[in-house]
Coordinates of N, CA and C in Angstrom, one line a residue:
M1 N 0.9 -1.2 0.0 CA 0.0 0.0 0.0 C 0.9 1.2 0.0
E2 N 0.6 2.2 -0.9 CA 1.4 3.4 -1.0 C 0.9 4.4 -0.1
L3 N 1.9 5.1 0.6 CA 1.6 6.2 1.5 C 0.9 7.3 0.7
G4 N -0.2 7.9 1.2 CA -0.8 9.0 0.6 C -1.8 8.7 -0.6
K5 N -1.7 7.5 -1.1 CA -2.6 7.1 -2.2 C -4.0 6.7 -1.6
V6 N -5.1 7.2 -2.2 CA -6.4 6.8 -1.8 C -6.9 5.7 -2.7
Y7 N -7.2 4.6 -2.1 CA -7.8 3.5 -2.8 C -9.3 3.5 -2.8
K8 N -10.0 3.6 -3.9 CA -11.4 3.8 -4.0 C -12.1 2.5 -4.5
G9 N -13.3 2.3 -4.1 CA -14.1 1.1 -4.6 C -13.5 -0.1 -3.9
V10 N -13.1 0.0 -2.7 CA -12.4 -1.1 -2.0 C -13.4 -2.2 -1.6
S11 N -13.0 -3.5 -1.7 CA -13.7 -4.6 -1.2 C -12.7 -5.5 -0.4
V12 N -12.8 -5.4 1.0 CA -11.9 -6.1 1.9 C -12.3 -7.6 1.8
D13 N -11.3 -8.5 1.5 CA -11.6 -9.9 1.4 C -10.9 -10.8 2.4
E14 N -10.0 -10.2 3.2 CA -9.3 -10.9 4.3 C -8.9 -9.9 5.4
F15 N -9.1 -10.4 6.6 CA -8.9 -9.5 7.8 C -8.4 -10.3 9.0
H16 N -7.3 -9.9 9.6 CA -6.7 -10.7 10.8 C -6.3 -9.7 11.8
V17 N -6.5 -10.0 13.1 CA -6.1 -9.2 14.2 C -5.4 -10.2 15.2
K18 N -4.2 -9.8 15.7 CA -3.5 -10.6 16.6 C -3.0 -9.7 17.8
R19 N -3.2 -10.1 19.0 CA -2.8 -9.3 20.2 C -1.3 -9.5 20.3
E20 N -0.6 -8.4 20.6 CA 0.8 -8.4 20.9 C 1.1 -7.5 22.1
R21 N 1.0 -8.1 23.3 CA 1.1 -7.4 24.6 C 0.1 -6.3 24.7
D22 N 0.4 -5.0 24.7 CA -0.5 -4.0 24.9 C -1.1 -3.4 23.6
S23 N -0.8 -4.0 22.4 CA -1.3 -3.5 21.1 C -1.7 -4.7 20.3
F24 N -2.0 -4.3 19.0 CA -2.5 -5.3 18.1 C -1.7 -5.3 16.8
L25 N -1.6 -6.4 16.1 CA -1.0 -6.5 14.8 C -2.2 -6.8 13.9
V26 N -2.4 -6.0 12.9 CA -3.5 -6.0 12.0 C -3.0 -6.3 10.6
S27 N -3.6 -7.2 9.9 CA -3.3 -7.5 8.5 C -4.6 -7.7 7.7
F28 N -4.6 -7.2 6.5 CA -5.8 -7.4 5.7 C -5.4 -7.2 4.2
S29 N -6.3 -7.7 3.4 CA -6.1 -7.5 1.9 C -7.4 -7.0 1.4
F30 N -7.3 -6.3 0.3 CA -8.5 -5.8 -0.4 C -8.3 -5.7 -1.9
V31 N -9.4 -5.7 -2.6 CA -9.4 -5.6 -4.1 C -9.9 -4.2 -4.4
T32 N -9.3 -3.6 -5.4 CA -9.7 -2.3 -6.0 C -9.2 -2.2 -7.4
S33 N -10.1 -1.9 -8.3 CA -9.7 -1.7 -9.7 C -8.8 -2.9 -10.2
D34 N -9.3 -4.1 -10.0 CA -8.6 -5.3 -10.4 C -7.2 -5.5 -9.8
E35 N -6.9 -4.8 -8.7 CA -5.6 -4.9 -8.0 C -5.9 -5.4 -6.6
T36 N -5.1 -6.4 -6.2 CA -5.1 -6.9 -4.8 C -4.0 -6.2 -4.0
V37 N -4.4 -5.6 -2.9 CA -3.5 -4.8 -2.0 C -3.5 -5.5 -0.7
R38 N -2.3 -5.7 -0.1 CA -2.1 -6.2 1.2 C -1.5 -5.2 2.2
L39 N -2.0 -5.1 3.4 CA -1.4 -4.2 4.4 C -1.3 -4.9 5.7
K40 N -0.1 -4.7 6.3 CA 0.2 -5.3 7.7 C 0.7 -4.2 8.5
V41 N 0.1 -3.9 9.6 CA 0.5 -2.8 10.5 C 0.6 -3.3 12.0
S42 N 1.5 -2.7 12.7 CA 1.7 -3.1 14.1 C 1.5 -1.9 15.0
G43 N 1.3 -2.1 16.3 CA 1.2 -1.0 17.2 C -0.2 -0.3 17.2
V44 N -1.2 -1.0 16.9 CA -2.6 -0.5 17.0 C -3.0 -0.6 18.5
R45 N -3.2 0.4 19.2 CA -3.6 0.4 20.6 C -5.1 0.5 20.9
V46 N -5.8 1.1 20.0 CA -7.2 1.3 20.1 C -7.9 0.4 19.1
S47 N -8.6 -0.7 19.6 CA -9.1 -1.7 18.7 C -10.6 -1.5 18.4
G48 N -11.3 -0.5 19.0 CA -12.7 -0.4 18.9 C -13.2 -0.1 17.5
N49 N -12.4 0.5 16.7 CA -12.9 0.8 15.4 C -12.3 0.0 14.2
L50 N -11.6 -1.1 14.6 CA -11.0 -1.9 13.6 C -12.0 -2.6 12.6
C51 N -13.2 -2.9 13.1 CA -14.3 -3.5 12.3 C -14.7 -2.6 11.1
E52 N -14.4 -1.3 11.3 CA -14.8 -0.3 10.2 C -14.0 -0.7 8.9
I53 N -12.9 -1.3 9.0 CA -12.1 -1.7 7.8 C -12.9 -2.6 6.9
L54 N -13.7 -3.5 7.5 CA -14.5 -4.4 6.7 C -15.6 -3.7 5.9
S55 N -16.0 -2.6 6.3 CA -17.1 -1.8 5.5 C -16.5 -0.8 4.6
A56 N -15.2 -0.7 4.5 CA -14.5 0.4 3.8 C -14.9 0.5 2.4
D57 N -15.1 1.8 1.9 CA -15.2 2.1 0.5 C -13.9 2.7 0.0
R58 N -13.3 3.5 0.9 CA -12.0 4.1 0.5 C -11.0 3.9 1.7
L59 N -9.7 3.6 1.4 CA -8.7 3.4 2.3 C -7.4 4.2 1.9
W60 N -6.7 4.7 2.9 CA -5.4 5.3 2.6 C -4.6 5.3 3.9
V61 N -3.2 5.5 3.8 CA -2.3 5.5 4.9 C -1.5 6.8 4.8
E62 N -1.4 7.5 5.9 CA -0.6 8.8 5.9 C 0.3 8.7 7.1
K63 N 1.5 9.4 6.9 CA 2.4 9.5 8.0 C 1.9 10.6 9.0
S64 N 1.8 10.2 10.3 CA 1.3 11.2 11.3 C 2.2 12.3 11.4
E65 N 1.7 13.5 11.6 CA 2.5 14.7 11.8 C 2.0 15.5 13.0
G66 N 3.0 16.2 13.6 CA 2.6 17.0 14.8 C 2.6 16.2 16.1
S67 N 2.3 16.9 17.2 CA 2.3 16.3 18.5 C 0.9 16.0 19.0
Q68 N -0.1 16.0 18.1 CA -1.4 15.8 18.6 C -1.7 14.3 18.8
V69 N -0.8 13.4 18.3 CA -1.0 12.0 18.4 C -0.4 11.5 19.6
E70 N -1.1 10.7 20.5 CA -0.5 10.2 21.7 C 0.5 9.1 21.4
F71 N 0.3 8.3 20.4 CA 1.2 7.3 20.0 C 1.1 7.1 18.5
G72 N 1.9 6.3 17.9 CA 1.8 5.9 16.5 C 2.5 6.9 15.5
G73 N 3.0 6.4 14.5 CA 3.6 7.2 13.5 C 2.8 7.3 12.2
Y74 N 1.7 6.5 12.1 CA 0.9 6.5 10.9 C -0.6 6.5 11.2
T75 N -1.3 6.9 10.2 CA -2.8 6.8 10.4 C -3.4 6.1 9.1
L76 N -4.3 5.2 9.4 CA -5.0 4.5 8.4 C -6.4 5.2 8.3
G77 N -6.7 5.8 7.2 CA -8.0 6.5 7.0 C -8.9 5.5 6.3
V78 N -10.1 5.4 6.9 CA -11.2 4.5 6.5 C -12.4 5.3 6.2
S79 N -13.0 5.2 5.0 CA -14.2 5.9 4.7 C -15.3 5.0 4.1
H80 N -16.5 5.2 4.6 CA -17.7 4.5 3.9 C -18.8 5.5 4.2
E81 N -19.7 5.3 5.2 CA -20.7 6.2 5.5 C -20.2 7.4 6.2
Y82 N -19.1 7.2 6.9 CA -18.4 8.3 7.6 C -16.9 8.0 7.7
Y83 N -16.1 8.9 8.3 CA -14.7 8.8 8.3 C -14.1 8.3 9.6
T84 N -13.2 7.3 9.6 CA -12.6 6.8 10.8 C -11.1 6.8 10.6
E85 N -10.4 7.1 11.7 CA -8.9 7.0 11.7 C -8.4 5.9 12.6
I86 N -7.5 5.1 12.2 CA -6.8 4.1 13.0 C -5.4 4.4 13.0
V87 N -4.9 4.7 14.2 CA -3.5 5.1 14.4 C -2.6 3.8 14.8
F88 N -1.4 3.8 14.2 CA -0.6 2.6 14.5 C 0.9 3.0 14.4
D89 N 1.8 2.2 14.9 CA 3.2 2.5 15.0 C 4.0 2.2 13.7
A90 N 3.8 1.1 13.0 CA 4.7 0.8 11.9 C 4.0 0.0 10.8
L91 N 4.4 0.2 9.6 CA 4.0 -0.6 8.4 C 5.0 -1.7 8.4
L92 N 4.5 -2.9 8.1 CA 5.3 -4.1 8.0 C 5.3 -4.7 6.6

């Protein structure tokens, strides 16, 4: 998955979550425009909105900037009926 690129018309076909001490490892794949994209991230500390990935219509990853973020160096943007952010530490 490319940083800053917005993937539209997303259909998530695989989704896995694994606990790693005080955070989660999340991996999933999706299809968009006849392209299969895989993403694996570590250091997700807030798991409450991970299910939003399954309903995504658009997905993108951005490098987090500024001091407003308590943790994590990246943000996964998820959009369908509304917008959700998932903050994590590293792309794997």
